[in-house]
Tab-separated table of C-alpha atoms in Angstrom:
chain	number	residue	atom	x	y	z
A	312	MET	CA	13.290	-34.705	15.266
A	313	LYS	CA	12.664	-33.986	18.920
A	314	PHE	CA	10.941	-30.743	18.068
A	315	LYS	CA	8.613	-32.500	15.655
A	316	GLU	CA	7.529	-34.943	18.358
A	317	TRP	CA	7.142	-32.126	20.879
A	318	LEU	CA	4.957	-30.198	18.472
A	319	LEU	CA	2.874	-33.184	17.372
A	320	GLU	CA	2.094	-33.957	20.996
A	321	ARG	CA	0.672	-30.477	21.454
A	322	PHE	CA	-0.795	-30.135	17.974
A	323	PRO	CA	-2.003	-33.696	17.456
A	324	ILE	CA	-2.645	-33.967	13.733
A	325	ASP	CA	-2.244	-37.177	11.797
A	326	TYR	CA	1.194	-36.410	10.389
A	327	GLU	CA	1.157	-39.140	7.736
A	328	LYS	CA	-2.195	-37.926	6.470
A	329	PHE	CA	-0.928	-34.357	6.485
A	330	VAL	CA	2.061	-35.314	4.333
A	331	GLU	CA	-0.210	-37.265	2.020
A	332	PHE	CA	-2.603	-34.326	1.731
A	333	ASN	CA	0.231	-31.911	1.055
A	334	GLU	CA	1.623	-34.190	-1.653
A	335	LYS	CA	-1.765	-34.588	-3.269
A	336	ILE	CA	-2.818	-30.937	-3.129
A	337	PHE	CA	0.463	-29.159	-3.756
A	338	ILE	CA	3.516	-31.195	-4.648
A	339	LYS	CA	1.857	-33.606	-7.049
A	340	GLU	CA	-0.833	-31.283	-8.351
A	341	PRO	CA	-1.238	-32.381	-11.974
A	342	ILE	CA	-0.217	-29.573	-14.296
A	343	PRO	CA	-1.015	-30.042	-18.004
A	344	THR	CA	2.067	-29.929	-20.219
A	345	HIS	CA	0.947	-26.805	-22.104
A	346	MET	CA	1.583	-24.867	-18.893
A	347	LYS	CA	5.309	-25.227	-19.523
A	348	LYS	CA	4.785	-22.324	-21.938
A	349	TRP	CA	5.030	-18.917	-20.236
A	350	LEU	CA	1.973	-17.676	-22.127
A	351	PHE	CA	-0.226	-19.960	-20.045
A	352	VAL	CA	1.031	-18.877	-16.625
A	353	MET	CA	-0.639	-15.457	-16.685
A	354	GLY	CA	-3.207	-16.626	-14.130
A	355	ALA	CA	-0.646	-16.817	-11.341
A	356	THR	CA	0.612	-13.275	-12.048
A	357	PRO	CA	-2.335	-11.359	-10.566
A	358	LEU	CA	-2.203	-13.617	-7.514
A	359	ILE	CA	1.498	-12.922	-6.948
A	360	ILE	CA	0.927	-9.188	-7.418
A	361	PHE	CA	-2.054	-9.303	-5.038
A	362	GLY	CA	0.337	-10.729	-2.442
A	363	PHE	CA	2.752	-7.849	-3.028
A	364	GLN	CA	-0.123	-5.339	-2.853
A	365	VAL	CA	-1.236	-6.684	0.529
A	366	LEU	CA	2.320	-6.471	1.864
A	367	THR	CA	3.203	-3.011	0.535
A	368	GLY	CA	-0.284	-1.695	1.335
A	369	LEU	CA	0.050	-2.893	4.902
A	370	PHE	CA	3.291	-0.975	5.269
A	371	LEU	CA	1.863	2.160	3.669
A	372	THR	CA	-0.712	2.304	6.461
A	373	PHE	CA	2.201	2.856	8.896
A	374	TYR	CA	2.430	6.443	7.669
A	375	PHE	CA	-0.729	7.197	5.718
A	376	MET	CA	-3.453	9.265	7.381
A	377	PRO	CA	-6.899	9.291	5.768
A	378	SER	CA	-8.024	12.835	6.463
A	379	PRO	CA	-8.370	15.771	4.047
A	380	GLU	CA	-5.734	17.731	5.982
A	381	MET	CA	-3.240	14.911	6.238
A	382	ALA	CA	-3.779	12.530	3.294
A	383	TYR	CA	-1.793	14.504	0.741
A	384	GLU	CA	0.824	15.549	3.292
A	385	SER	CA	1.343	11.984	4.534
A	386	ILE	CA	1.806	10.742	0.973
A	387	ARG	CA	4.293	13.530	0.340
A	388	HIS	CA	6.028	12.484	3.537
A	389	ILE	CA	6.158	8.813	2.494
A	390	THR	CA	7.421	9.710	-0.969
A	391	GLU	CA	9.953	12.375	-0.040
A	392	ASP	CA	11.044	11.917	3.578
A	393	VAL	CA	10.682	8.314	4.725
A	394	ARG	CA	13.601	6.067	3.895
A	395	MET	CA	12.629	3.750	0.998
A	396	GLY	CA	9.152	5.296	1.207
A	397	TYR	CA	9.105	6.088	-2.515
A	398	TRP	CA	10.001	2.450	-3.166
A	399	ILE	CA	7.205	0.978	-1.052
A	400	ARG	CA	4.732	3.409	-2.577
A	401	GLY	CA	6.133	2.829	-6.056
A	402	LEU	CA	5.773	-0.950	-5.696
A	403	HIS	CA	2.175	-0.462	-4.573
A	404	ARG	CA	1.334	1.924	-7.380
A	405	TRP	CA	3.041	-0.043	-10.142
A	406	GLY	CA	1.672	-3.239	-8.624
A	407	ALA	CA	-1.854	-1.888	-9.078
A	408	ASN	CA	-1.167	-1.086	-12.729
A	409	LEU	CA	0.506	-4.421	-13.399
A	410	MET	CA	-2.282	-6.304	-11.641
A	411	ILE	CA	-4.800	-4.832	-14.068
A	412	ILE	CA	-2.535	-5.507	-17.064
A	413	SER	CA	-1.987	-9.101	-15.976
A	414	LEU	CA	-5.720	-9.606	-15.400
A	415	LEU	CA	-6.460	-8.260	-18.883
A	416	LEU	CA	-3.866	-10.611	-20.377
A	417	HIS	CA	-5.152	-13.564	-18.344
A	418	MET	CA	-8.750	-12.869	-19.379
A	419	THR	CA	-7.760	-12.468	-23.036
A	420	ARG	CA	-5.942	-15.805	-22.919
A	421	VAL	CA	-8.858	-17.571	-21.196
A	422	PHE	CA	-11.327	-16.068	-23.653
A	423	PHE	CA	-9.481	-16.994	-26.829
A	424	THR	CA	-8.622	-20.511	-25.669
A	425	HIS	CA	-12.293	-21.038	-24.673
A	426	ALA	CA	-11.324	-22.047	-21.171
A	427	TYR	CA	-14.576	-20.507	-19.891
A	428	ARG	CA	-16.779	-23.102	-21.617
A	429	LYS	CA	-18.881	-25.713	-19.831
A	430	PRO	CA	-18.298	-26.814	-17.077
A	431	ARG	CA	-16.130	-23.813	-16.131
A	432	GLU	CA	-18.724	-21.037	-16.610
A	433	LEU	CA	-18.888	-20.192	-12.900
A	434	ASN	CA	-15.155	-19.676	-12.702
A	435	TRP	CA	-15.286	-17.251	-15.621
A	436	ILE	CA	-17.976	-15.267	-13.793
A	437	ILE	CA	-15.920	-15.250	-10.590
A	438	GLY	CA	-12.930	-14.117	-12.646
A	439	VAL	CA	-14.920	-11.250	-14.141
A	440	ILE	CA	-16.101	-10.270	-10.653
A	441	LEU	CA	-12.463	-10.302	-9.509
A	442	PHE	CA	-11.541	-8.026	-12.408
A	443	PHE	CA	-14.201	-5.476	-11.494
A	444	LEU	CA	-13.275	-5.713	-7.820
A	445	THR	CA	-9.685	-4.951	-8.820
A	446	MET	CA	-10.870	-1.907	-10.803
A	447	THR	CA	-12.825	-0.759	-7.736
A	448	ILE	CA	-9.943	-1.266	-5.334
A	449	SER	CA	-7.675	0.641	-7.741
A	450	PHE	CA	-10.175	3.480	-7.904
A	451	THR	CA	-10.542	3.719	-4.130
A	452	GLY	CA	-6.764	3.534	-3.683
A	453	TYR	CA	-6.138	6.237	-6.253
A	454	SER	CA	-8.676	8.492	-4.504
A	455	LEU	CA	-6.743	8.261	-1.240
A	456	THR	CA	-3.809	10.282	-2.622
A	457	TYR	CA	-6.059	13.359	-2.371
A	458	ASN	CA	-4.361	15.449	-5.020
A	459	GLN	CA	-6.208	17.550	-7.579
A	460	LEU	CA	-6.531	14.763	-10.146
A	461	SER	CA	-7.551	12.083	-7.673
A	462	TYR	CA	-10.028	14.387	-5.932
A	463	TRP	CA	-11.800	15.264	-9.173
A	464	ALA	CA	-11.604	11.691	-10.456
A	465	THR	CA	-13.373	10.658	-7.249
A	466	THR	CA	-15.976	13.364	-7.710
A	467	VAL	CA	-16.648	12.421	-11.341
A	468	GLY	CA	-16.443	8.689	-10.682
A	469	THR	CA	-18.828	8.700	-7.746
A	470	ASN	CA	-21.224	11.017	-9.587
A	471	MET	CA	-21.841	8.228	-12.095
A	472	ILE	CA	-23.358	6.093	-9.365
A	473	LYS	CA	-26.174	8.629	-9.214
A	474	GLU	CA	-27.395	7.319	-12.571
A	475	VAL	CA	-28.209	3.894	-11.131
A	476	PRO	CA	-32.023	3.688	-11.225
A	477	LEU	CA	-34.000	4.063	-7.969
A	478	ILE	CA	-31.174	3.637	-5.456
A	479	GLY	CA	-28.516	5.769	-7.201
A	480	ASP	CA	-28.895	8.833	-4.970
A	481	LEU	CA	-28.898	6.794	-1.792
A	482	MET	CA	-25.839	4.798	-2.900
A	483	LEU	CA	-23.952	7.975	-3.725
A	484	PHE	CA	-24.816	9.512	-0.369
A	485	PHE	CA	-23.758	6.321	1.399
A	486	LEU	CA	-20.451	6.103	-0.453
A	487	ARG	CA	-19.545	9.758	0.003
A	488	GLY	CA	-20.962	10.080	3.484
A	489	GLY	CA	-22.369	13.436	2.409
A	490	ASP	CA	-23.397	15.479	-0.602
A	491	VAL	CA	-19.882	16.166	-1.847
A	492	VAL	CA	-16.499	14.421	-1.584
A	493	ASN	CA	-15.419	15.211	1.985
A	494	THR	CA	-13.784	13.852	5.144
A	495	ASN	CA	-16.266	10.981	5.339
A	496	THR	CA	-15.567	9.988	1.739
A	497	LEU	CA	-11.894	9.625	2.486
A	498	THR	CA	-12.368	7.432	5.572
A	499	ARG	CA	-15.013	5.332	3.793
A	500	PHE	CA	-12.768	4.832	0.775
A	501	TYR	CA	-9.918	3.988	3.117
A	502	THR	CA	-11.932	1.290	4.906
A	503	LEU	CA	-13.120	-0.058	1.554
A	504	HIS	CA	-9.581	-0.046	0.191
A	505	VAL	CA	-7.752	-1.638	3.100
A	506	MET	CA	-10.374	-3.860	4.733
A	507	ILE	CA	-13.577	-4.608	2.862
A	508	LEU	CA	-12.413	-4.975	-0.746
A	509	PRO	CA	-9.233	-6.975	0.033
A	510	GLY	CA	-11.381	-9.314	2.140
A	511	ILE	CA	-13.904	-9.826	-0.663
A	512	ILE	CA	-11.125	-10.230	-3.241
A	513	PHE	CA	-9.402	-12.786	-1.031
A	514	PHE	CA	-12.644	-14.768	-0.751
A	515	PHE	CA	-13.192	-14.780	-4.524
A	516	ILE	CA	-9.566	-15.708	-5.238
A	517	PHE	CA	-9.976	-18.647	-2.872
A	518	LEU	CA	-13.185	-19.703	-4.629
A	519	HIS	CA	-11.539	-19.217	-8.042
A	520	ILE	CA	-8.660	-21.497	-7.106
A	521	VAL	CA	-10.880	-24.134	-5.456
A	522	ILE	CA	-13.065	-24.374	-8.578
A	523	LEU	CA	-9.968	-24.397	-10.783
A	524	ARG	CA	-8.469	-27.249	-8.761
A	525	LEU	CA	-11.703	-29.241	-8.724
A	526	HIS	CA	-11.978	-29.099	-12.522
A	527	GLY	CA	-8.264	-29.126	-13.208
A	528	VAL	CA	-6.673	-26.670	-15.628
A	529	SER	CA	-8.462	-26.748	-18.978
A	530	ILE	CA	-6.429	-27.986	-21.917
A	531	PRO	CA	-6.553	-25.760	-24.992
A	532	GLU	CA	-7.248	-27.297	-28.400
A	533	GLY	CA	-4.197	-28.751	-30.051
A	534	PHE	CA	-2.448	-29.778	-26.855
A	535	GLU	CA	-1.999	-33.313	-25.577
A	536	GLU	CA	-3.681	-34.398	-22.378
A	537	LYS	CA	-0.436	-35.021	-20.502
A	538	TYR	CA	0.431	-33.918	-16.998
A	539	TYR	CA	3.448	-33.299	-14.790
A	540	SER	CA	3.729	-32.592	-11.047
A	541	PHE	CA	3.571	-29.090	-9.597
A	542	TYR	CA	6.930	-29.695	-7.905
A	543	PRO	CA	9.600	-29.009	-9.067
A	544	HIS	CA	8.991	-27.502	-12.513
A	545	HIS	CA	5.977	-25.314	-11.803
A	546	PHE	CA	7.202	-24.437	-8.330
A	547	TYR	CA	10.342	-22.870	-9.824
A	548	LYS	CA	8.298	-21.153	-12.499
A	549	ILE	CA	6.313	-19.392	-9.769
A	550	ILE	CA	9.497	-18.324	-7.948
A	551	ILE	CA	10.997	-16.985	-11.171
A	552	ALA	CA	7.760	-15.153	-12.004
A	553	THR	CA	7.749	-13.609	-8.503
A	554	LEU	CA	11.361	-12.457	-8.824
A	555	PHE	CA	10.678	-11.093	-12.286
A	556	LEU	CA	7.657	-9.114	-11.056
A	557	LEU	CA	9.557	-7.705	-8.078
A	558	THR	CA	12.405	-6.644	-10.355
A	559	LEU	CA	9.991	-5.149	-12.865
A	560	MET	CA	8.088	-3.181	-10.208
A	561	SER	CA	11.337	-1.969	-8.600
A	562	THR	CA	12.756	-0.902	-11.952
A	563	LEU	CA	9.575	0.934	-12.907
A	564	THR	CA	9.585	2.642	-9.499
A	565	VAL	CA	13.153	3.842	-9.958
A	566	VAL	CA	12.743	4.886	-13.598
A	567	LEU	CA	9.237	6.336	-13.240
A	568	PRO	CA	8.801	7.123	-9.531
A	569	PRO	CA	5.294	7.910	-8.294
A	570	GLY	CA	4.469	11.615	-8.266
A	571	ILE	CA	2.393	13.424	-5.661
A	572	GLY	CA	0.621	16.032	-7.813
A	573	ILE	CA	-0.957	19.247	-6.561
A	574	PRO	CA	-2.945	19.151	-3.272
A	575	ALA	CA	-6.701	18.721	-3.740
A	576	ASP	CA	-8.617	21.973	-4.033
A	577	PRO	CA	-12.403	21.465	-3.862
A	578	SER	CA	-12.975	25.004	-5.179
A	579	VAL	CA	-11.065	24.635	-8.466
A	580	THR	CA	-11.530	21.904	-11.071
A	581	PRO	CA	-8.369	21.539	-13.188
A	582	THR	CA	-8.780	22.234	-16.909
A	583	HIS	CA	-7.713	18.779	-17.994
A	584	ILE	CA	-8.820	15.898	-15.838
A	585	LYS	CA	-8.331	12.295	-16.714
A	586	PRO	CA	-8.916	9.102	-14.786
A	587	GLU	CA	-6.301	6.339	-14.604
A	588	TRP	CA	-5.604	4.679	-17.974
A	589	TYR	CA	-7.731	1.605	-17.240
A	590	PHE	CA	-10.831	3.798	-17.151
A	591	PHE	CA	-9.938	5.459	-20.468
A	592	PRO	CA	-12.279	3.333	-22.641
A	593	THR	CA	-15.308	4.060	-20.436
A	594	TYR	CA	-14.295	7.712	-20.030
A	595	ARG	CA	-13.893	8.269	-23.781
A	596	PHE	CA	-17.151	6.433	-24.479
A	597	LEU	CA	-19.015	8.605	-21.943
A	598	LYS	CA	-17.739	11.718	-23.697
A	599	MET	CA	-19.149	10.474	-27.008
A	600	VAL	CA	-22.714	9.723	-25.949
A	601	SER	CA	-25.203	11.086	-23.426
A	602	LEU	CA	-24.631	10.046	-19.813
A	603	HIS	CA	-27.699	7.810	-19.747
A	604	VAL	CA	-26.849	5.974	-22.937
A	605	GLY	CA	-23.213	5.688	-21.851
A	606	ILE	CA	-23.981	4.140	-18.491
A	607	TYR	CA	-26.678	1.759	-19.747
A	608	ALA	CA	-24.556	0.648	-22.715
A	609	THR	CA	-21.584	0.016	-20.407
A	610	ALA	CA	-23.808	-1.912	-18.005
A	611	ALA	CA	-25.184	-3.993	-20.903
A	612	PHE	CA	-21.664	-4.770	-22.115
A	613	VAL	CA	-20.607	-5.817	-18.607
A	614	LEU	CA	-23.614	-8.142	-18.329
A	615	VAL	CA	-22.983	-9.800	-21.704
A	616	PHE	CA	-19.278	-10.098	-20.910
A	617	THR	CA	-19.964	-11.666	-17.502
A	618	PHE	CA	-22.523	-14.188	-18.757
A	619	TRP	CA	-20.839	-14.899	-22.100
A	620	PRO	CA	-20.272	-18.609	-21.257
A	621	PHE	CA	-24.062	-18.993	-21.026
A	622	ILE	CA	-24.881	-16.666	-23.947
A	623	GLU	CA	-22.524	-18.355	-26.399
A	624	PRO	CA	-24.402	-21.723	-26.481
A	625	LEU	CA	-27.651	-19.805	-27.109
A	626	LEU	CA	-26.233	-18.328	-30.287
A	627	SER	CA	-25.463	-21.714	-31.788
A	628	LYS	CA	-25.364	-25.343	-30.758
A	629	GLU	CA	-22.461	-26.004	-33.058
A	630	LYS	CA	-18.993	-25.678	-31.489
A	631	ARG	CA	-17.346	-24.374	-34.649
A	632	LYS	CA	-19.879	-21.586	-35.147
A	633	GLN	CA	-19.586	-20.727	-31.462
A	634	THR	CA	-15.863	-20.314	-31.949
A	635	ILE	CA	-16.409	-17.939	-34.856
A	636	PHE	CA	-18.899	-15.917	-32.767
A	637	SER	CA	-16.669	-15.688	-29.752
A	638	ARG	CA	-13.592	-14.888	-31.828
A	639	THR	CA	-15.405	-12.053	-33.565
A	640	ALA	CA	-16.812	-10.749	-30.288
A	641	GLY	CA	-13.392	-11.011	-28.596
A	642	VAL	CA	-11.489	-9.326	-31.409
A	643	LEU	CA	-14.084	-6.552	-31.656
A	644	THR	CA	-13.943	-5.936	-27.903
A	645	LEU	CA	-10.148	-5.807	-27.975
A	646	ILE	CA	-10.042	-3.447	-30.973
A	647	ILE	CA	-12.700	-1.084	-29.569
A	648	THR	CA	-11.022	-1.052	-26.127
A	649	LEU	CA	-7.632	-0.330	-27.689
A	650	ILE	CA	-8.984	2.412	-29.973
A	651	LEU	CA	-10.828	4.144	-27.093
A	652	THR	CA	-7.759	3.880	-24.839
A	653	ILE	CA	-5.356	5.229	-27.457
A	654	TRP	CA	-7.808	7.939	-28.446
A	655	GLU	CA	-8.167	9.132	-24.867
A	656	THR	CA	-4.373	9.003	-24.401
A	657	ILE	CA	-3.664	11.171	-27.437
A	658	VAL	CA	-6.495	13.707	-27.135
A	659	ILE	CA	-6.145	16.250	-24.350
B	1167	MET	CA	24.579	-42.999	-19.730
B	1168	ALA	CA	25.780	-42.506	-16.187
B	1169	GLU	CA	27.833	-39.525	-17.295
B	1170	GLU	CA	24.830	-37.999	-19.018
B	1171	ASP	CA	22.825	-38.304	-15.820
B	1172	LYS	CA	25.557	-36.477	-13.988
B	1173	LYS	CA	25.474	-33.658	-16.515
B	1174	VAL	CA	21.749	-33.201	-16.063
B	1175	ASN	CA	22.266	-33.178	-12.324
B	1176	ARG	CA	24.924	-30.527	-12.554
B	1177	ARG	CA	22.681	-28.375	-14.689
B	1178	GLU	CA	19.873	-28.874	-12.231
B	1179	PHE	CA	22.213	-27.952	-9.395
B	1180	PHE	CA	23.206	-24.689	-11.043
B	1181	PHE	CA	19.595	-23.922	-11.850
B	1182	LYS	CA	18.398	-24.519	-8.317
B	1183	THR	CA	21.343	-22.677	-6.775
B	1184	GLY	CA	20.658	-19.767	-9.115
B	1185	VAL	CA	16.973	-19.591	-8.302
B	1186	PHE	CA	17.467	-19.847	-4.558
B	1187	THR	CA	20.349	-17.354	-4.518
B	1188	ALA	CA	18.236	-14.885	-6.459
B	1189	LEU	CA	15.274	-15.535	-4.179
B	1190	GLY	CA	17.434	-15.190	-1.059
B	1191	LEU	CA	18.970	-11.948	-2.279
B	1192	ALA	CA	15.564	-10.564	-3.209
B	1193	ILE	CA	14.175	-11.448	0.221
B	1194	LEU	CA	17.194	-9.881	1.955
B	1195	ALA	CA	16.963	-6.697	-0.109
B	1196	PHE	CA	13.223	-6.565	0.443
B	1197	PHE	CA	13.501	-6.841	4.203
B	1198	ARG	CA	16.420	-4.430	4.375
B	1199	ASN	CA	14.283	-1.822	2.635
B	1200	LEU	CA	11.288	-2.669	4.811
B	1201	LEU	CA	13.308	-2.213	7.999
B	1202	LEU	CA	14.600	1.153	6.798
B	1203	TYR	CA	11.031	2.118	5.939
B	1204	ILE	CA	9.464	1.011	9.214
B	1205	PHE	CA	11.982	2.670	11.517
B	1206	PRO	CA	11.907	6.446	11.016
B	1207	GLU	CA	15.256	8.085	10.524
B	1208	ARG	CA	16.731	9.596	13.679
B	1209	LYS	CA	17.625	13.154	12.830
B	1210	GLU	CA	20.208	15.132	14.783
B	1211	LYS	CA	18.647	17.814	16.904
B	1212	THR	CA	19.077	21.366	15.683
B	1213	PHE	CA	18.856	24.533	17.792
B	1214	HIS	CA	18.236	28.199	17.321
B	1215	LYS	CA	19.174	31.172	19.489
B	1216	TYR	CA	16.440	32.815	21.498
B	1217	LEU	CA	16.779	36.173	23.272
B	1218	VAL	CA	15.659	35.864	26.903
B	1219	ALA	CA	17.030	38.941	28.701
B	1220	HIS	CA	19.206	42.042	28.593
B	1221	GLU	CA	22.021	42.305	31.147
B	1222	LYS	CA	20.901	45.720	32.339
B	1223	GLU	CA	17.642	44.200	33.603
B	1224	PHE	CA	19.643	42.558	36.415
B	1225	LYS	CA	21.781	45.572	37.421
B	1226	LYS	CA	19.609	46.377	40.413
B	1227	ASP	CA	17.244	43.446	40.644
B	1228	LYS	CA	18.901	40.043	40.956
B	1229	ARG	CA	15.608	38.154	41.153
B	1230	PRO	CA	15.070	35.364	38.624
B	1231	LYS	CA	13.151	36.635	35.625
B	1232	GLN	CA	10.313	34.522	34.245
B	1233	ILE	CA	9.512	34.477	30.534
B	1234	ASN	CA	7.789	32.011	28.249
B	1235	ILE	CA	9.378	30.235	25.306
B	1236	GLY	CA	6.409	29.000	23.356
B	1237	LYS	CA	4.282	27.586	26.124
B	1238	THR	CA	7.198	26.629	28.351
B	1239	PRO	CA	7.907	28.946	31.315
B	1240	VAL	CA	11.611	29.644	31.674
B	1241	PHE	CA	13.614	31.338	34.462
B	1242	VAL	CA	16.688	33.498	33.826
B	1243	VAL	CA	18.852	33.551	36.955
B	1244	PRO	CA	21.838	35.922	37.239
B	1245	TYR	CA	24.860	34.841	39.336
B	1246	ASP	CA	28.470	36.146	39.486
B	1247	ASP	CA	28.258	37.893	36.091
B	1248	HIS	CA	26.912	34.693	34.577
B	1249	TYR	CA	23.444	33.518	33.780
B	1250	LYS	CA	21.635	30.303	34.227
B	1251	VAL	CA	18.436	29.655	32.290
B	1252	MET	CA	16.186	26.889	33.577
B	1253	SER	CA	12.943	25.332	32.521
B	1254	GLY	CA	10.072	26.073	34.881
B	1255	ILE	CA	8.731	22.556	34.512
B	1256	CYS	CA	9.136	20.532	37.703
B	1257	THR	CA	11.232	17.426	37.143
B	1258	HIS	CA	8.889	15.392	39.333
B	1259	LEU	CA	5.593	15.230	37.437
B	1260	GLY	CA	5.629	18.234	35.147
B	1261	CYS	CA	3.803	20.956	37.099
B	1262	ILE	CA	5.015	24.550	36.795
B	1263	VAL	CA	7.287	25.831	39.594
B	1264	LYS	CA	7.159	29.394	40.892
B	1265	TRP	CA	9.874	31.590	42.374
B	1266	GLU	CA	9.449	32.495	46.041
B	1267	GLN	CA	11.650	35.497	46.742
B	1268	ASP	CA	11.130	35.459	50.532
B	1269	LYS	CA	12.254	31.817	50.792
B	1270	ASP	CA	14.843	32.091	48.007
B	1271	ARG	CA	13.590	28.980	46.315
B	1272	PHE	CA	11.586	27.573	43.451
B	1273	PHE	CA	8.521	25.795	44.740
B	1274	CYS	CA	6.289	23.290	43.021
B	1275	PRO	CA	2.741	23.408	44.463
B	1276	CYS	CA	1.759	19.945	43.277
B	1277	HIS	CA	3.929	17.758	45.546
B	1278	LYS	CA	5.931	20.383	47.415
B	1279	GLY	CA	9.108	20.056	45.398
B	1280	GLU	CA	11.759	22.607	46.340
B	1281	PHE	CA	14.704	23.847	44.281
B	1282	ASP	CA	17.334	26.394	45.215
B	1283	ARG	CA	18.229	29.438	43.120
B	1284	MET	CA	20.482	27.304	40.893
B	1285	GLY	CA	17.786	24.715	40.337
B	1286	ASN	CA	19.193	22.033	42.658
B	1287	VAL	CA	16.699	19.915	44.592
B	1288	ILE	CA	16.564	20.942	48.252
B	1289	GLY	CA	13.376	19.226	49.291
B	1290	GLY	CA	10.444	17.115	48.180
B	1291	PRO	CA	10.219	14.359	45.601
B	1292	PRO	CA	11.836	15.791	42.402
B	1293	PRO	CA	14.431	13.302	41.122
B	1294	ARG	CA	16.818	15.784	39.486
B	1295	PRO	CA	17.571	19.505	39.223
B	1296	LEU	CA	15.525	21.740	36.920
B	1297	ASP	CA	16.425	21.306	33.238
B	1298	GLU	CA	18.927	23.820	31.941
B	1299	PHE	CA	19.313	25.622	28.651
B	1300	LYS	CA	22.652	26.370	27.053
B	1301	VAL	CA	23.309	30.115	27.502
B	1302	VAL	CA	25.396	32.621	25.516
B	1303	VAL	CA	25.884	36.315	26.203
B	1304	GLU	CA	26.552	38.571	23.247
B	1305	ASN	CA	26.540	42.403	23.357
B	1306	HIS	CA	24.999	42.353	26.833
B	1307	LYS	CA	22.145	40.265	25.606
B	1308	VAL	CA	21.376	36.850	27.080
B	1309	TYR	CA	20.418	34.126	24.621
B	1310	VAL	CA	19.510	30.473	25.069
B	1311	TYR	CA	19.657	27.660	22.558
B	1312	VAL	CA	16.189	26.256	21.950
B	1313	GLU	CA	15.622	22.996	20.147
B	1314	ASP	CA	13.981	23.391	16.743
B	1315	LYS	CA	10.558	21.864	16.625
B	1316	VAL	CA	9.860	20.859	13.068
B	1317	ARG	CA	6.713	22.494	11.772
B	1318	SER	CA	5.383	19.339	10.104
B	1319	PRO	CA	3.613	16.838	12.353
B	1320	TRP	CA	6.309	14.261	11.578
B	1321	ALA	CA	8.868	15.695	14.014
């Protein structure tokens, strides 16, 4: 215990209070009994994966070079030459996919168990913001690979920004750092991907957890209001989830290793271009209607989706009717999203 | 009752041991891979043969011959039916030496380093003789072994 005394002398915190705080905040955090079911632990999954993304992303920057001449080559180098490079990159790539899947599952669970209802509306909105931030960070990350598909996905994706009224052109010019996707685009996307967006995401995750802790986890209908301590049961659950995710990402990397594609060629657009699967619904929808309608309809959907906790009580004061409304809206959203995704997957 | 408690404890023990072993192994494997990833693989150097002179060039004129390999000046020095090929880069601070026939020496103008015909230091600050290339003579042609510089920037 000599070290403890030595340290406390130089770092004079009230040790007893620290232990008490730690017990209250972490060890004895009250977890409702329904969380013993794996279905209700989806919320921790994106957080764990975010941790992995930060770690693997950090190590990818050891070799990655964000310039048109070197981006593709450095990714080829990481994937083919560097020892365990394909593994680090594979974890990062599969991590991105799994993070979106786990967010979708988490949001679906929260939506159908009505965990977004008063007084937790703000946390739903923060969650939705986190989802869109994750989509953006995935998009910027994907663009960095600078192969044919990513180059043209970046071109098409950034072109949509032009449709934003009044400031669209300026925003596009700012994001690309020029009229077309070029050297500036790559360095801007790189900064967004490794500095700005992770910082913003970190801030919102922090806020999300603080609000969650202040309210406590919501208890779905049909479950008793009983609690148990975070340690040991939930603590082990988190460790097991982490190990499971690491194993899953490693296995996926080995079975389906990340490819490198064909180097970007700004003079030739490939015949078949597709964005990443999580943009399939929007992409398919944009093919069906005019660009203006597509973008405004998507924006309207995003707004309704974000502010649903406030819209729902406007539709009816009665809880049971609200449930019918939200269930219908939720099921419809899921079905339409699935149909558009599958459609885009099948059709070339 | 006491026995039952023990059973639960044993189960708990196996559970905890299992989780921590798995966690420990995962952490070890993770860091092993990370270390391999962070430290680039040391590749063995490879060389290729490079023609620097023909023996007949030295039949009458025994003066060192200067050529360039890439951007590096190199001197081919004939002696007793053998050849020595040396880098023209001064071992002091990297300036280029020149051959002075009248003084029978290599001279570096930067800090007055002096080397004899065989590249040994005879004056000035250079810490070691001029760097040498491995030489082979085949069919009256003099070759040196030059280290392969990988074309990619990841050499």
